[in-house]
Coordinates of C-alpha atoms in Angstrom, one line a residue:
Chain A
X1 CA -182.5 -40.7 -9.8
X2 CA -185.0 -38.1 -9.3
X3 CA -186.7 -36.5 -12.6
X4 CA -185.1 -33.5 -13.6
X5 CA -188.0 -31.3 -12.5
X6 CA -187.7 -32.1 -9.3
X7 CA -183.8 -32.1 -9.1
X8 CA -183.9 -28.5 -10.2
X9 CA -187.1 -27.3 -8.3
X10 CA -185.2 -24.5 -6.1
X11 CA -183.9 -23.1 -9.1
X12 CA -186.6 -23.1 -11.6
X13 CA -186.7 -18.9 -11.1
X14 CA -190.3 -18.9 -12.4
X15 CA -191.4 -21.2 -9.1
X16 CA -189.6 -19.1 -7.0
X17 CA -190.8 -16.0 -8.0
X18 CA -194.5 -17.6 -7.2
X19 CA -193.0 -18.6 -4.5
X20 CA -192.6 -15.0 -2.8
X21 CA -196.4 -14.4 -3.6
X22 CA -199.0 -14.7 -1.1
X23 CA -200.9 -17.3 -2.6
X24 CA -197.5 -19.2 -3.1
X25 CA -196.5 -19.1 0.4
X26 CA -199.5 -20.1 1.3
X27 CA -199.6 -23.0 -1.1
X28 CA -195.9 -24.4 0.2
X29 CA -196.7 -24.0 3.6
X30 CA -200.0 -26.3 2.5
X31 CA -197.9 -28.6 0.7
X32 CA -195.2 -28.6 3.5
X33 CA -197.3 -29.0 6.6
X34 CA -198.7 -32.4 4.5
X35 CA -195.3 -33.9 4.0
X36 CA -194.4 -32.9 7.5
X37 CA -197.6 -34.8 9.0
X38 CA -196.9 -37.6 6.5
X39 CA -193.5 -38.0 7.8
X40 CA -194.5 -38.0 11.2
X41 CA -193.2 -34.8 12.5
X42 CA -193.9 -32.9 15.9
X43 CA -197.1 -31.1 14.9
X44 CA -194.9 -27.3 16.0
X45 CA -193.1 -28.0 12.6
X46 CA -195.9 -26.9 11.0
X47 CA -196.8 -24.2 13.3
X48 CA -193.6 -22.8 13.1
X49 CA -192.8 -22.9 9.8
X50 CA -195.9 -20.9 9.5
X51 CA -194.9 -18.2 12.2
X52 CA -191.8 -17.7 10.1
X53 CA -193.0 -17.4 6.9
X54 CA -195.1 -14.9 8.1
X55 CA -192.2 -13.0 10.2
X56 CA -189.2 -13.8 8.6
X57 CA -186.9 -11.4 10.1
X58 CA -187.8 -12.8 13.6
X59 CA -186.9 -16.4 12.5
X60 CA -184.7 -16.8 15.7
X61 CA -186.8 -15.3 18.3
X62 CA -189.6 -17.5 17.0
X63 CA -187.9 -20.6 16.5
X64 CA -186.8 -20.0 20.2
X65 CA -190.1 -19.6 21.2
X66 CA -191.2 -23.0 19.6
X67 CA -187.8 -24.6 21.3
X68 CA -189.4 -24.0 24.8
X69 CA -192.5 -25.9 23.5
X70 CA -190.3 -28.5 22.0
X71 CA -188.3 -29.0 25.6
X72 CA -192.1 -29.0 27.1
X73 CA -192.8 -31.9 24.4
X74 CA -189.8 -34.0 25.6
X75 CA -191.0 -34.3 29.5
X76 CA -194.4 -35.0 28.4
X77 CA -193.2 -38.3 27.1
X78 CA -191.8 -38.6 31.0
X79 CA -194.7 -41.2 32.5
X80 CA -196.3 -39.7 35.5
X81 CA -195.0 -36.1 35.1
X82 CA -197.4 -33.6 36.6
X83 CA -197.6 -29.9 34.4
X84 CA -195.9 -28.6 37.3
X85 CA -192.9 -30.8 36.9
X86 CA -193.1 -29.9 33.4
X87 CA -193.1 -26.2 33.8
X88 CA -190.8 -26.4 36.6
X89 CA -188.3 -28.7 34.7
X90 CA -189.0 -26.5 31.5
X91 CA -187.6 -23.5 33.3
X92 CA -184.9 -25.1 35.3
X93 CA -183.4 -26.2 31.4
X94 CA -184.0 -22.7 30.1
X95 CA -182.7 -21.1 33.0
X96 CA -179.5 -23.2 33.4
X97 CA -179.0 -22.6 29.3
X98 CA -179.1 -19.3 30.2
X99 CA -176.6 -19.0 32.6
X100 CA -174.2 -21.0 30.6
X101 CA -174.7 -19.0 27.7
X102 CA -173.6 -15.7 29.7
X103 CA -170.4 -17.9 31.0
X104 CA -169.5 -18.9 27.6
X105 CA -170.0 -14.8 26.7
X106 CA -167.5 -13.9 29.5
X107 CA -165.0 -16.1 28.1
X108 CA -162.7 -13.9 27.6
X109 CA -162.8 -13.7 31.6
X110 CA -162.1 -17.2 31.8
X111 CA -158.7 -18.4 34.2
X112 CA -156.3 -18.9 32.1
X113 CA -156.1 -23.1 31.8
X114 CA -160.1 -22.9 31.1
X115 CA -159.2 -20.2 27.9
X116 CA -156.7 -22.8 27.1
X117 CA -158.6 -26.2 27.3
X118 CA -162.1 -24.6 27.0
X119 CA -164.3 -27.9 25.6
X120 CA -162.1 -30.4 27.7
X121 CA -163.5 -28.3 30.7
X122 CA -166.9 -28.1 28.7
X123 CA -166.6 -32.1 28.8
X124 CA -165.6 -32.7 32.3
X125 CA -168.6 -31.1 33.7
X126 CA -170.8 -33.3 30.9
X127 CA -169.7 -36.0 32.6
X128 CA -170.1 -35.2 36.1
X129 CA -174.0 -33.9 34.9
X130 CA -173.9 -37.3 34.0
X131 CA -173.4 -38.9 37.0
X132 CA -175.2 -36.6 38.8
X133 CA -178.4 -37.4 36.3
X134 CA -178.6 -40.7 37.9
X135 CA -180.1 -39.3 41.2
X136 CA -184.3 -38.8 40.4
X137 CA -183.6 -34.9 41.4
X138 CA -181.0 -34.2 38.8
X139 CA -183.6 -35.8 36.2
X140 CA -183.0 -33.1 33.7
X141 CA -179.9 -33.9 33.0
X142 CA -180.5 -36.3 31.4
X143 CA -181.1 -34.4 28.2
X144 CA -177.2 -33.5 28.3
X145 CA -176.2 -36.2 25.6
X146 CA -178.5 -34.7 23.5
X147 CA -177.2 -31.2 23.8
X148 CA -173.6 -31.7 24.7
X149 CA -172.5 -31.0 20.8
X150 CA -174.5 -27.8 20.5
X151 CA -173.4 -26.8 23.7
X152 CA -169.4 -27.9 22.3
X153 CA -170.5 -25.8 19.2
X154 CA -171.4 -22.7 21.2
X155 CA -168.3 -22.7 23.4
X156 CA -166.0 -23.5 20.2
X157 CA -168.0 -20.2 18.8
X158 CA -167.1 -18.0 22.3
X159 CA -163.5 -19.1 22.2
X160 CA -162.8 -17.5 19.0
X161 CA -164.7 -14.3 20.3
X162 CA -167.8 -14.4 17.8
X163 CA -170.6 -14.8 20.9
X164 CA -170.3 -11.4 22.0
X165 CA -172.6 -9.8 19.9
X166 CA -175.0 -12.4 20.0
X167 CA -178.4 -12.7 21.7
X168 CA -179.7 -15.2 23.8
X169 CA -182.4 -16.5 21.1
X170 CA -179.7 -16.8 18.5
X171 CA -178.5 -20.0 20.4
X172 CA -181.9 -21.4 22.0
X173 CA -183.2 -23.0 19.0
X174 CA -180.6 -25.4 17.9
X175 CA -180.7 -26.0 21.8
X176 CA -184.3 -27.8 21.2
X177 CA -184.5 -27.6 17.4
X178 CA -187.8 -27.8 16.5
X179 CA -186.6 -29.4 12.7
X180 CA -186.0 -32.6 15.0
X181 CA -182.4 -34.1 15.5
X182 CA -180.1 -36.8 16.9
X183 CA -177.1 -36.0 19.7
X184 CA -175.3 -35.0 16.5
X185 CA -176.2 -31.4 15.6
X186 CA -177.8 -31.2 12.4
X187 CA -176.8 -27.6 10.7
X188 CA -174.4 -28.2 13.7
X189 CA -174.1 -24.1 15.9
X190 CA -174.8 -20.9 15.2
X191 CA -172.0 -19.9 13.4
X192 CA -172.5 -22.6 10.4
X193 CA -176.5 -21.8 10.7
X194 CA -175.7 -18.0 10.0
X195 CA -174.2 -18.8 7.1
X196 CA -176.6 -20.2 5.3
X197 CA -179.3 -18.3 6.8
X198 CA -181.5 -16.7 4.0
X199 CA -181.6 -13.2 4.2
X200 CA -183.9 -12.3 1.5
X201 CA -187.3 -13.4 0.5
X202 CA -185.7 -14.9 -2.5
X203 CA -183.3 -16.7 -0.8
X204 CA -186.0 -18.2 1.2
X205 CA -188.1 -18.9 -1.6
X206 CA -185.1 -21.3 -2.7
X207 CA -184.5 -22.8 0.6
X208 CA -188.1 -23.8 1.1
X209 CA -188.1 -25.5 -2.4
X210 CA -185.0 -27.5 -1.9
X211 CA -186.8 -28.4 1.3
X212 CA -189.5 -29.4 -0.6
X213 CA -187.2 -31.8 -2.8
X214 CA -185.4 -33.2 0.8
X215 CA -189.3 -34.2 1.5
X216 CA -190.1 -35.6 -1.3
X217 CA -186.7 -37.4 -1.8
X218 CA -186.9 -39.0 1.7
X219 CA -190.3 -40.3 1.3
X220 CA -188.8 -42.2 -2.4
X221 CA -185.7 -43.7 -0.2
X222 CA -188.4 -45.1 2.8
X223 CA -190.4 -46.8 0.1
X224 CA -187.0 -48.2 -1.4
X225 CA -186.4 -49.1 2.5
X226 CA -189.5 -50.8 2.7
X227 CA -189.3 -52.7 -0.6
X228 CA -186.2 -54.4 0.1
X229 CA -187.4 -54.6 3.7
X230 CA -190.2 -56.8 1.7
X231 CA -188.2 -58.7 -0.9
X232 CA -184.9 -59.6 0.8
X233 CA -185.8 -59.8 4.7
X234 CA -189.6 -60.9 4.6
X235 CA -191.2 -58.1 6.5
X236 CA -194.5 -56.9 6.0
X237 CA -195.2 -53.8 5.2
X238 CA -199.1 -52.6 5.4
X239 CA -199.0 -50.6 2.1
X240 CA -197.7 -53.7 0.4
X241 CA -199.9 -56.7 1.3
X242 CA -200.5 -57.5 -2.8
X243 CA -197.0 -58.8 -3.2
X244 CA -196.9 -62.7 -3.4
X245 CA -195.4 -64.0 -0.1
X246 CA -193.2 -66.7 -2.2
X247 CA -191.4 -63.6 -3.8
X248 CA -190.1 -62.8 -0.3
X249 CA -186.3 -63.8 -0.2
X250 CA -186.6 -63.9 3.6
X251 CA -183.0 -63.8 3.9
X252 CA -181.9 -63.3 7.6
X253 CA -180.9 -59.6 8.7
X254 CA -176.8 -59.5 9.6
X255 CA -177.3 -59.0 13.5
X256 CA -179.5 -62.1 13.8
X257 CA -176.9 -63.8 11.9
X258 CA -174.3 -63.0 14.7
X259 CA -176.8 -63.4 17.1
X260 CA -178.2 -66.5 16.6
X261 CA -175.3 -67.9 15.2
X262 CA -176.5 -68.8 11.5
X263 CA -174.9 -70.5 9.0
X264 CA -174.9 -67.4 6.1
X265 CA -171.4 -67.9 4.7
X266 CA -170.1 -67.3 0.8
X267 CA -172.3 -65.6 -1.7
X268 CA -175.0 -65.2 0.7
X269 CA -173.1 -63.8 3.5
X270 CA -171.4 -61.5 1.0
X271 CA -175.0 -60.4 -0.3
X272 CA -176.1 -60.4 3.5
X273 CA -173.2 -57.3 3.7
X274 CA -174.1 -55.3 1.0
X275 CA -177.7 -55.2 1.4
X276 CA -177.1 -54.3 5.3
X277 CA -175.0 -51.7 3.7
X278 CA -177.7 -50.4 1.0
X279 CA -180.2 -50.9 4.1
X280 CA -177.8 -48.4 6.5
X281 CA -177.3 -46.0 3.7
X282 CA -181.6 -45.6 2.5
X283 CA -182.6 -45.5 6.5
X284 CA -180.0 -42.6 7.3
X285 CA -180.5 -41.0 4.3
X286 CA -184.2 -41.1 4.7
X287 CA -183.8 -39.8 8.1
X288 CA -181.5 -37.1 7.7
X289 CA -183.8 -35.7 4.7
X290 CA -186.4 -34.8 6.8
X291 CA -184.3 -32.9 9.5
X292 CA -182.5 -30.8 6.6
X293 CA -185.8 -30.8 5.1
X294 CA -187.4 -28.9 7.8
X295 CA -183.7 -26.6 8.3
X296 CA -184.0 -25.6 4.8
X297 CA -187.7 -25.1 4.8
X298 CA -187.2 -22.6 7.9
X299 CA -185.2 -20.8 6.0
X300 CA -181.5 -22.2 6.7
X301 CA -180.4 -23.7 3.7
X302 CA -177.4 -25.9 4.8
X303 CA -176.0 -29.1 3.1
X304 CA -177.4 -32.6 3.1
X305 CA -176.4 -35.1 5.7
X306 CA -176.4 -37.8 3.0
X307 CA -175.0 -37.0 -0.5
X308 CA -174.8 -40.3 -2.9
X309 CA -172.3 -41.6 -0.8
X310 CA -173.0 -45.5 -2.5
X311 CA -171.5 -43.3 -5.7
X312 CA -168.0 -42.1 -3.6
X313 CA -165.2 -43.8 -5.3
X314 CA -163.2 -43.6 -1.8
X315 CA -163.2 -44.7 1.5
X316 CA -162.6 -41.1 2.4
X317 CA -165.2 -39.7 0.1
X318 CA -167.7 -42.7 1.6
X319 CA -167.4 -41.1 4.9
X320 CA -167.7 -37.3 4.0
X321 CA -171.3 -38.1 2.2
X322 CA -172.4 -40.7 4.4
X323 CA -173.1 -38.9 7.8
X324 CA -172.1 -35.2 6.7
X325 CA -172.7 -33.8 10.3
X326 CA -171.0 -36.0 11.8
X327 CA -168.2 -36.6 9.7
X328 CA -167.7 -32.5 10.6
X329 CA -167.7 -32.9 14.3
X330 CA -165.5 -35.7 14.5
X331 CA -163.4 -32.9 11.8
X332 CA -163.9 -29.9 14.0
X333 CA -163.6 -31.0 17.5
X334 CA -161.0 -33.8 17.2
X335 CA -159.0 -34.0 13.7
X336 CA -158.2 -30.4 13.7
X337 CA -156.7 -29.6 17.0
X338 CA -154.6 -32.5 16.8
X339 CA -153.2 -31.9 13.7
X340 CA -152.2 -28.5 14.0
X341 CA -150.7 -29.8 17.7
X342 CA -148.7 -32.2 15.8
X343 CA -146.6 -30.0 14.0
X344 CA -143.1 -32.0 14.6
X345 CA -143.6 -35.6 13.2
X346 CA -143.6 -36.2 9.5
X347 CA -146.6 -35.1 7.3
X348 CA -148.3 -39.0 7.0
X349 CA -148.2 -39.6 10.8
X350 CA -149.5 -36.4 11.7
X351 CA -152.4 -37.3 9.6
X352 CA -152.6 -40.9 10.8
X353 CA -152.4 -39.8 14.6
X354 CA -155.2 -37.1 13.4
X355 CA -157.4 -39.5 11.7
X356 CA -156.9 -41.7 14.3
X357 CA -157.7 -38.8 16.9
X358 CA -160.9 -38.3 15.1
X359 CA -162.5 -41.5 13.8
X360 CA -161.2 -44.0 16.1
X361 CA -161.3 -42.0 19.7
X362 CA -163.7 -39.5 19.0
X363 CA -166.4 -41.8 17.1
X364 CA -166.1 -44.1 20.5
X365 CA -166.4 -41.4 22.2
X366 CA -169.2 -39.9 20.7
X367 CA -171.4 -43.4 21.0
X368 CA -170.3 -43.6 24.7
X369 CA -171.4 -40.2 25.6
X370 CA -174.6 -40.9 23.9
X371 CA -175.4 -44.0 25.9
X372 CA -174.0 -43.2 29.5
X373 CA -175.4 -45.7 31.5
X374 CA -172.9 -47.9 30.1
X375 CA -170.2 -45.7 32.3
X376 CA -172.1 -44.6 35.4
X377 CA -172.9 -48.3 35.8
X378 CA -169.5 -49.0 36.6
X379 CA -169.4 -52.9 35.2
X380 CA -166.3 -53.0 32.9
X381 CA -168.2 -56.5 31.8
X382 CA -171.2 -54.6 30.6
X383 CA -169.0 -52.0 29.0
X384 CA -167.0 -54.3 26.9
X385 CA -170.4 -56.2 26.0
X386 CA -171.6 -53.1 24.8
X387 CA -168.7 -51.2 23.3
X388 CA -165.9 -54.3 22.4
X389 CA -167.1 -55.0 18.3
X390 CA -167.4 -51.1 18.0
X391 CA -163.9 -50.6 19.2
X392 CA -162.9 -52.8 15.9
X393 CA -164.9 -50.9 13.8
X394 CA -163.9 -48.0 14.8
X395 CA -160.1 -49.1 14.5
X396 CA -160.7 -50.3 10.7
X397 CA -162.7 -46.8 9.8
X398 CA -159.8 -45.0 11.1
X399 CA -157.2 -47.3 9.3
X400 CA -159.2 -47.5 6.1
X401 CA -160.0 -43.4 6.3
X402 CA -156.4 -43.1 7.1
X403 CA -155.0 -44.8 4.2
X404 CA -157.3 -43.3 1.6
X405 CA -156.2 -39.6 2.2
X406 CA -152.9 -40.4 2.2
X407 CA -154.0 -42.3 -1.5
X408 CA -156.2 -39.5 -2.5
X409 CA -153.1 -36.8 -2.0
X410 CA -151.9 -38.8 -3.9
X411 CA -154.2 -39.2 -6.8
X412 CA -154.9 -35.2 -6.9
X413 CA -151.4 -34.9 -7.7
X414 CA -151.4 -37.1 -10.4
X415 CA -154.6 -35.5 -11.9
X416 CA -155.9 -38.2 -14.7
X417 CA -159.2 -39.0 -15.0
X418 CA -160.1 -42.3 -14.5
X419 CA -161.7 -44.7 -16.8
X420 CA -165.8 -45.8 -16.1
X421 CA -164.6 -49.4 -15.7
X422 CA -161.7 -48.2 -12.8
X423 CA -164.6 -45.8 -11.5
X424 CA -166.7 -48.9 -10.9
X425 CA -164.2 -51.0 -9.4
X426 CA -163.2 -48.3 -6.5
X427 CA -167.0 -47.9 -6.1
X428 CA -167.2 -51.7 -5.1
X429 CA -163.9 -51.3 -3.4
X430 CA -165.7 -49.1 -1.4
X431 CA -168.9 -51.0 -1.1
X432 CA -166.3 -54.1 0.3
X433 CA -164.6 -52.2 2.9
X434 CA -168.0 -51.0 4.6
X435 CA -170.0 -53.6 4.1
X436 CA -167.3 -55.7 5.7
X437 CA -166.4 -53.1 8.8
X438 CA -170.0 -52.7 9.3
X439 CA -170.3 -56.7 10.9
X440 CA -168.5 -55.0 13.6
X441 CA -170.8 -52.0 14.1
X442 CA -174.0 -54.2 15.5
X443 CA -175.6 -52.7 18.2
X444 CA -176.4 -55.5 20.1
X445 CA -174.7 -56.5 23.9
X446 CA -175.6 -60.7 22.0
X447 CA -172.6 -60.5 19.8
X448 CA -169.2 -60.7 20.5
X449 CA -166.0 -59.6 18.7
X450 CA -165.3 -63.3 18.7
X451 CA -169.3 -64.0 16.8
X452 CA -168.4 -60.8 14.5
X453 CA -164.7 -62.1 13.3
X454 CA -166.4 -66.0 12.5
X455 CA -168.5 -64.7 10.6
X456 CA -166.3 -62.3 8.5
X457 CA -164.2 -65.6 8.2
X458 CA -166.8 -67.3 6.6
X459 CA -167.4 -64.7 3.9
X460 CA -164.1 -66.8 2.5
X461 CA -165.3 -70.4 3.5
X462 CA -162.8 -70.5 6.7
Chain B
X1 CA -143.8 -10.9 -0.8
X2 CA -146.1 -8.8 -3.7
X3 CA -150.0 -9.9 -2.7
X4 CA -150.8 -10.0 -6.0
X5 CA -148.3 -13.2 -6.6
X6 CA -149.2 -14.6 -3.3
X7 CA -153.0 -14.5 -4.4
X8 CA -152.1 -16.3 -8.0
X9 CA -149.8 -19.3 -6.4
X10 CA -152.5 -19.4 -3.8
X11 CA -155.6 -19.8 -6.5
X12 CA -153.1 -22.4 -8.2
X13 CA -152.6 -24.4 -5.2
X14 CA -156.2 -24.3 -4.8
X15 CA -156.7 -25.8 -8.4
X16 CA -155.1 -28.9 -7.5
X17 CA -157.7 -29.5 -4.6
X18 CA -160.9 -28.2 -5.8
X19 CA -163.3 -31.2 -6.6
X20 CA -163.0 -32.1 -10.1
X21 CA -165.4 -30.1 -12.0
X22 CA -165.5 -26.6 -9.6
X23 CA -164.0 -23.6 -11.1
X24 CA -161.7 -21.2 -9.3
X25 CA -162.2 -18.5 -12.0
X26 CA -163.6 -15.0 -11.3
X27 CA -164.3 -16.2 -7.6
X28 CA -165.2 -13.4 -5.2
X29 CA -162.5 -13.6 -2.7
X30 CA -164.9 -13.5 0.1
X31 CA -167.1 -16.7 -0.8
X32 CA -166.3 -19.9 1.6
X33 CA -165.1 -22.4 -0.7
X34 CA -166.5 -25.2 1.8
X35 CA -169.8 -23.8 1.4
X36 CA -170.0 -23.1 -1.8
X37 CA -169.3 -26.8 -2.6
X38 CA -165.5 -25.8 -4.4
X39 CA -163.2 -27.7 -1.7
X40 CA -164.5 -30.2 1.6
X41 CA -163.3 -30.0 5.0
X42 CA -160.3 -32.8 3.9
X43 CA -158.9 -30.1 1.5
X44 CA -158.7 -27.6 4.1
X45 CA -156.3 -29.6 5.5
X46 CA -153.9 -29.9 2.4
X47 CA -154.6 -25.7 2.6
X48 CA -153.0 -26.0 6.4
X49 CA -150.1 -27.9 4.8
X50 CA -149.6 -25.3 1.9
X51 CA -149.6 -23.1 5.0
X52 CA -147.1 -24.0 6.9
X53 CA -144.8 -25.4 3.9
X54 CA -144.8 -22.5 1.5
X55 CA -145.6 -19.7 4.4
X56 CA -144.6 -21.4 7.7
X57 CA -147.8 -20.7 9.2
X58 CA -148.1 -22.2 12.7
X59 CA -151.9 -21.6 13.0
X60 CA -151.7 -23.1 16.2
X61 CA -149.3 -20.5 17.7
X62 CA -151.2 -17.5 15.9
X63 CA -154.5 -18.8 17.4
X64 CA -155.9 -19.0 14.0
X65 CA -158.9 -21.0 13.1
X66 CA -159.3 -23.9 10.2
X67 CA -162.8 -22.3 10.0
X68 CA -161.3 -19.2 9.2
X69 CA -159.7 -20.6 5.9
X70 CA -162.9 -21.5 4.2
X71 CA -162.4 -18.6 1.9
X72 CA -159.5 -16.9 -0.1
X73 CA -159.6 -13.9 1.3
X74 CA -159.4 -16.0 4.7
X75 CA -155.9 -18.0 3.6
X76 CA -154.8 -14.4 2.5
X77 CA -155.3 -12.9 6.2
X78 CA -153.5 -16.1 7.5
X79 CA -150.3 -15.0 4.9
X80 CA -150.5 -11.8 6.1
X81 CA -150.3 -12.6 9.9
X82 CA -147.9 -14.9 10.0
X83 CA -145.7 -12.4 7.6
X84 CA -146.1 -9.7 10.6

């Protein structure tokens, strides 16, 4: 897709040689900042993606540094908050992180069913932040969704004993990353950071490019994003006014189909799911770009969040390039554990119950813990308006996921390499099954399972 | 068991879940295979199986981390532990 310049920009040994040069640092962190500002990105980006290329060795120190200024940033957008509140929140948060962080050191100290059940534990007291956050004077925590991951990923790291030579700092700025971020930890902890921290001004030379590329890359897939905004849905898009109007498809978007109850069956309805598809996989994509953009250009050179996943020939491949991050939480913090548990049952519904462990309960879990309110309000009504189509999606992912390892065990065993035409029909396979699942993912409290299942019907005339 | 032989059937098992296209050859046994783009976080889990099948293994019991198996010399450590 890209030209092959730009594919292989952090390798072109020439460019990163400039790279380490004065004038080429200075250059990038030109180029950088412009991209960043383009994108719309917190203006510390820039700032400290300058402090770092000037003291690399302090990356962590200074990144924490910038993370207290990035917590600042997030109660600024509070209406009404005084500085006072600000600073006095700002603390508060860094002090209680603190705290916590020396706990999680200790935890070696820990009684005995804590050592045991450590991020159950970790969870329970999420929760009851939670419903404490609902009272005005527990405010901040209401930023726990947000951290409750990273906060998972650093107790995960004390449990295997790997925090106890660690400083404070090294933790603080995935806390409030400064590269930008959803409740799912881009880069995820410390530990996975470490490893693809660069260490040398080489390395960092080729981070930074293949930042550059992420940048670059993401600003190609929103244009895509806004074309077909354009050309299938009819919106307008400023930078676009000379396209006719009559070329507009103005085809209706899937959730106002299940909303509004629109008559969008056969061929359209099937072209209604795979451009929702196409549309889900250029907007994440997009997305994600920036926030390993900025990762990579501060020096931690970690995978992509989205890698050609349109291109996986598997519903299990689908899912590991789709959402990389959090594809490895849902792996990390709820398929493993239960499948070495499970070590009793036969081999396929261990890894049933495990895929079932991990994309069915912990995906719902994960969306509920990111929208609270939906528990602490105590309405099962509300909470089945909300959650009841995601339940079925997240009940097909798991079967569908589920299925295609047990396939793809399979298929490695056999070991022949498929034709192009058998490579195109799994891709469309693949295209089928989550363009169809993802009629149940709408995130609107409109639509019921019952407005989700007609309209899947009608994708066959029933 | 000779380490030597444990390290070949190991980098042969590993052959049959590598994504198509990675070579195993003159790989540094330290290098994380996740990382380094050889095997995903799916194939780890046919390594747990391998495990437990060909070394009974019960990571579980010997507190041993998937993370931990990202590289050969990793898997080798596991062999070792659950052979003390």
């Amino acid at each position: 897709m890209l030209p092959a310049a730009l594919a292989n920009l952090h390798e072109h040994t020439g460019l990163i040689t400039r790279t380490e040069t004065v004038a080429g640092r200075l250059l990038l962190w030109s180029i950088a900042s412009l991209m960043l500002l383009w994108h719309e990105v917190t203006l510390l980006m820039p700032v400290a993606l300058a402090l770092v290329m000037i003291f690399p060795q302090q990356r962590r120190l200074l990144l924490s540094i910038v993370a207290v200024a990035v917590l600042a940033e997030r109660f600024l957008g509070v209406p009404g908050m005084s500085w006072m509140y600000i600073a006095a929140g700002v603390l508060a948060g860094i002090v209680c992180l603190y705290v916590f962080f020396r706990w999680v050191q200790q935890f070696e100290r820990w009684p005995g069913v804590a050592r045991r059940h450590p991020l159950i534990l970790l969870h329970i007291g999420i929760w009851i932040a939670l419903i404490l956050s609902t009272n005005p004077w527990f405010g901040i925590l209401g930023l726990v969704p947000f951290m409750a991951w990273r906060l998972s990923y650093m107790v995960m790291q004390g449990s295997r004993g790997k925090l106890a030579g660690t400083k404070f700092t090294d933790h603080l700025f995935y806390m409030f990353p400064v590269y930008g971020g959803t409740a799912t930890p881009y880069g995820k902890g410390m530990e996975y950071l470490s490893r693809h921290e660069a260490l040398d001004a080489t390395a960092f030379a080729r981070s930074q490019l293949a930042g550059i590329k992420l940048l670059v890359l993401s600003a190609v897939w929103f244009f895509l994003l806004d074309l077909m905004n354009l050309v299938f849905f009819g919106a307008s898009v400023p930078y676009l006014t000379l396209w006719p109007e009559t070329w507009a498809l103005d085809l209706p978007r899937v959730n106002r189909v299940l909303a509004d109850g629109l008559d969008a069956g056969g061929i359209q309805g099937w072209a209604l799911i795979y451009l929702e598809l196409i549309r889900a996989t250029l907007s994440l994509a997009a997305k994600g770009h920036i926030i390993v953009g900025c990762l990579r250009l501060l020096g931690f050179n970690v995978f992509r969040n989205t890698y050609k996943p349109l291109l996986a020939q598997s519903i299990l491949e689908f899912w590991n390039r789709f959402y990389y991050y959090f594809k490895e939480l849902m792996v990390e913090f709820f398929f493993y554990p239960t499948y070495l548990k499970l070590r009793n049952i036969s081999p396929s519904a261990r890894m049933f119950t495990a895929i079932f462990t991990a994309a069915f309960l912990g995906n719902m879990y994960h969306h509920i813990l990111n929208q609270p309110d939906t528990v602490t309000a105590w309405d099962p009504g509300l909470f089945w308006s909300v959650w009841g189509p995601r339940f079925v999606y997240c009940f097909l992912l798991a079967l569908g996921v589920g299925v295609s390892m047990v396939r793809q065990q399979k298929l490695r065993q056999s070991a022949v390499e498929a034709s192009r035409l058998v490579k195109l029909r799994r891709i469309a396979g693949v295209w089928t099954f989550y363009g169809i699942i993802q009629i149940w993912n709408i995130k609107s409290t409109e639509v019921s399972i019952a407005d989700c299942t007609r309209f899947f019907l009608s994708l066959f005339g029933l | 068991m000779d380490q030597q032989v444990v390290r070949s059937g190991l980098v042969e098992f590993l052959r049959t879940v590598a994504i198509p296209g990675c070579s195993l050859d003159d790989i540094d046994d330290s290098i994380n295979l996740i990382d380094a783009g050889i095997i995903d976080s799916f194939a780890l889990i046919q390594v747990i199986f391998y495990l437990e099948q060909n070394h009974g293994c019960d990571l579980h019991a010997l507190g041993i981390d998937p993370a931990d198996l990202g590289s050969i010399k990793g898997i080798l450590n596991a062999i070792q532990r659950a052979n003390d």
